[in-house]
């Protein structure tokens, strides 16, 4: 049986590929976030880390990595930057002084309150070109794709597993 001929290699094929479109949307999303939140000097990952630490005070870096689905080795520098900005503090765990637990500082809690409207504007801007029904459909499909492909990620989301160890689900 003859094999099906390969499609021609063109930039149009690249531009229409899902991976390319996801990467471009990620670039656009980060750009919009940085533009809306420039006064706060936070990246999207730093913001996610602050939210997770706020929601789960006393979380350690390994569990934080699982909760925000971010590479553990890179997360160390994110935490260091947040600590340098006095947004988080590390305290030794009572049962094992080698483990450092993360807590928001007062300035960290304040920045979360202050940045929230800018983050909401950024999220709205990302979807603004679409009609409301298209936004809902896109978000539903993206959530489904992310959930169904979670295990293919270099850093799968493991929030439930991580939080179970904290004794604080949710």
Coordinates of C-alpha atoms in Angstrom, one line a residue:
X1 CA 0.0 0.0 0.0
X2 CA 1.5 3.3 -1.0
X3 CA 2.3 5.7 1.8
X4 CA 0.4 9.0 2.0
X5 CA 2.6 11.8 0.8
X6 CA 3.9 14.2 3.5
X7 CA 2.4 17.7 3.4
X8 CA 4.9 20.3 2.2
X9 CA 7.0 22.0 4.9
X10 CA 5.8 25.6 5.0
X11 CA 5.6 28.4 7.6
X12 CA 1.8 28.3 7.1
X13 CA 1.8 24.7 8.4
X14 CA 3.9 25.9 11.4
X15 CA 1.5 28.9 12.0
X16 CA -1.5 26.5 12.0
X17 CA 0.0 24.0 14.4
X18 CA -1.5 23.7 17.9
X19 CA 1.9 23.8 19.6
X20 CA 2.9 27.0 17.8
X21 CA -0.4 28.6 18.6
X22 CA -0.2 27.7 22.3
X23 CA 3.3 29.1 22.5
X24 CA 2.3 32.3 20.8
X25 CA -0.7 32.7 23.2
X26 CA 1.6 32.1 26.1
X27 CA 3.8 34.9 24.9
X28 CA 0.9 37.2 24.4
X29 CA -0.6 36.3 27.8
X30 CA 2.7 37.0 29.6
X31 CA 3.1 40.3 27.7
X32 CA -0.4 41.4 28.6
X33 CA 0.1 40.4 32.2
X34 CA 3.4 42.3 32.4
X35 CA 1.9 45.4 30.8
X36 CA -1.1 45.5 33.2
X37 CA 1.0 44.6 36.3
X38 CA 4.2 46.6 35.5
X39 CA 3.8 48.8 38.5
X40 CA 4.0 45.7 40.8
X41 CA 7.2 44.2 39.3
X42 CA 5.8 40.6 39.5
X43 CA 5.9 37.9 36.9
X44 CA 2.9 35.5 36.4
X45 CA 4.8 32.7 38.2
X46 CA 5.7 35.0 41.1
X47 CA 2.0 36.0 41.3
X48 CA 0.9 32.3 41.3
X49 CA 3.4 31.5 44.0
X50 CA 2.2 34.4 46.2
X51 CA -1.4 33.2 45.8
X52 CA -0.5 29.6 46.7
X53 CA 1.5 30.7 49.7
X54 CA -1.3 33.0 50.8
X55 CA -3.8 30.1 50.4
X56 CA -1.5 27.6 52.0
X57 CA 0.7 29.3 54.6
X58 CA 3.5 27.1 55.7
X59 CA 3.8 25.3 52.3
X60 CA 7.3 24.1 51.4
X61 CA 8.9 24.7 48.0
X62 CA 8.4 21.1 46.8
X63 CA 4.7 21.2 47.5
X64 CA 4.5 24.8 46.1
X65 CA 6.0 23.4 42.9
X66 CA 3.3 20.8 42.7
X67 CA 0.5 23.3 43.5
X68 CA 1.5 25.8 40.8
X69 CA 2.9 23.1 38.3
X70 CA 6.3 24.8 38.1
X71 CA 9.7 23.2 37.8
X72 CA 11.2 22.8 41.3
X73 CA 14.7 23.7 40.4
X74 CA 13.6 27.0 38.8
X75 CA 11.1 27.7 41.6
X76 CA 14.0 28.3 44.0
X77 CA 15.0 31.5 42.1
X78 CA 11.4 32.6 42.1
X79 CA 11.2 32.2 45.9
X80 CA 14.5 34.0 46.3
X81 CA 13.2 37.0 44.3
X82 CA 10.0 37.1 46.3
X83 CA 12.1 36.9 49.5
X84 CA 14.4 39.7 48.3
X85 CA 11.3 41.9 47.7
X86 CA 10.2 41.1 51.3
X87 CA 6.9 39.4 50.0
X88 CA 7.7 36.0 51.5
X89 CA 9.7 34.6 54.4
X90 CA 11.1 31.2 55.0
X91 CA 10.9 29.6 58.4
X92 CA 12.3 26.2 59.4
X93 CA 9.8 23.4 59.9
X94 CA 9.4 22.5 63.5
X95 CA 9.8 18.7 62.8
X96 CA 12.8 19.1 60.4
X97 CA 14.8 22.3 60.5
X98 CA 16.2 21.5 57.0
X99 CA 12.8 22.1 55.4
X100 CA 11.9 25.7 55.0
X101 CA 8.2 26.7 55.1
X102 CA 6.9 29.7 53.2
X103 CA 4.8 32.5 54.6
X104 CA 3.5 35.8 53.2
X105 CA 4.8 38.9 54.8
X106 CA 2.6 41.9 55.4
X107 CA 4.1 43.6 52.2
X108 CA 3.4 40.3 50.4
X109 CA -0.3 40.3 51.5
X110 CA -0.6 43.9 50.6
X111 CA 0.8 43.4 47.1
X112 CA -1.7 40.7 46.5
X113 CA -4.6 43.0 47.4
X114 CA -3.2 45.8 45.3
X115 CA -2.4 43.7 42.2
X116 CA -5.7 41.9 41.9
X117 CA -7.5 44.5 39.8
X118 CA -4.5 44.6 37.4
X119 CA -4.5 40.8 37.1
X120 CA -8.2 40.8 36.4
X121 CA -7.7 43.4 33.7
X122 CA -5.0 41.3 32.1
X123 CA -7.1 38.1 32.1
X124 CA -10.0 40.0 30.6
X125 CA -7.8 41.5 27.9
X126 CA -6.5 38.1 26.8
X127 CA -10.0 37.0 25.9
X128 CA -11.4 40.5 24.9
X129 CA -11.2 39.9 21.1
X130 CA -13.6 37.0 21.4
X131 CA -17.4 37.1 21.8
X132 CA -18.7 36.0 25.3
X133 CA -19.8 32.6 24.0
X134 CA -16.4 32.0 22.3
X135 CA -14.6 32.9 25.5
X136 CA -16.6 30.4 27.4
X137 CA -16.1 27.7 24.8
X138 CA -12.3 28.4 24.6
X139 CA -11.9 28.3 28.4
X140 CA -13.9 25.0 28.5
X141 CA -11.8 23.4 25.8
X142 CA -8.5 24.7 27.2
X143 CA -9.4 23.4 30.7
X144 CA -10.2 20.1 29.2
X145 CA -7.0 19.9 27.2
X146 CA -4.9 20.9 30.1
X147 CA -6.6 18.3 32.4
X148 CA -6.4 15.5 29.8
X149 CA -2.7 16.2 29.0
X150 CA -1.6 16.9 32.6
X151 CA 0.6 13.8 32.7
X152 CA 2.4 14.8 29.5
X153 CA 3.8 17.9 31.3
X154 CA 7.3 18.1 32.5
X155 CA 5.7 19.3 35.7
X156 CA 2.2 17.9 36.1
X157 CA -0.2 19.7 38.4
X158 CA -0.3 17.7 41.7
X159 CA -2.2 20.2 43.9
X160 CA -4.3 17.6 45.7
X161 CA -1.3 15.3 46.5
X162 CA 0.8 18.2 47.7
X163 CA -2.0 19.7 49.9
X164 CA -2.9 16.3 51.4
X165 CA 0.5 16.3 53.0
X166 CA -0.2 19.8 54.4
X167 CA -3.4 18.5 55.9
X168 CA -5.3 21.3 54.2
X169 CA -7.1 20.2 51.1
X170 CA -8.5 22.9 48.8

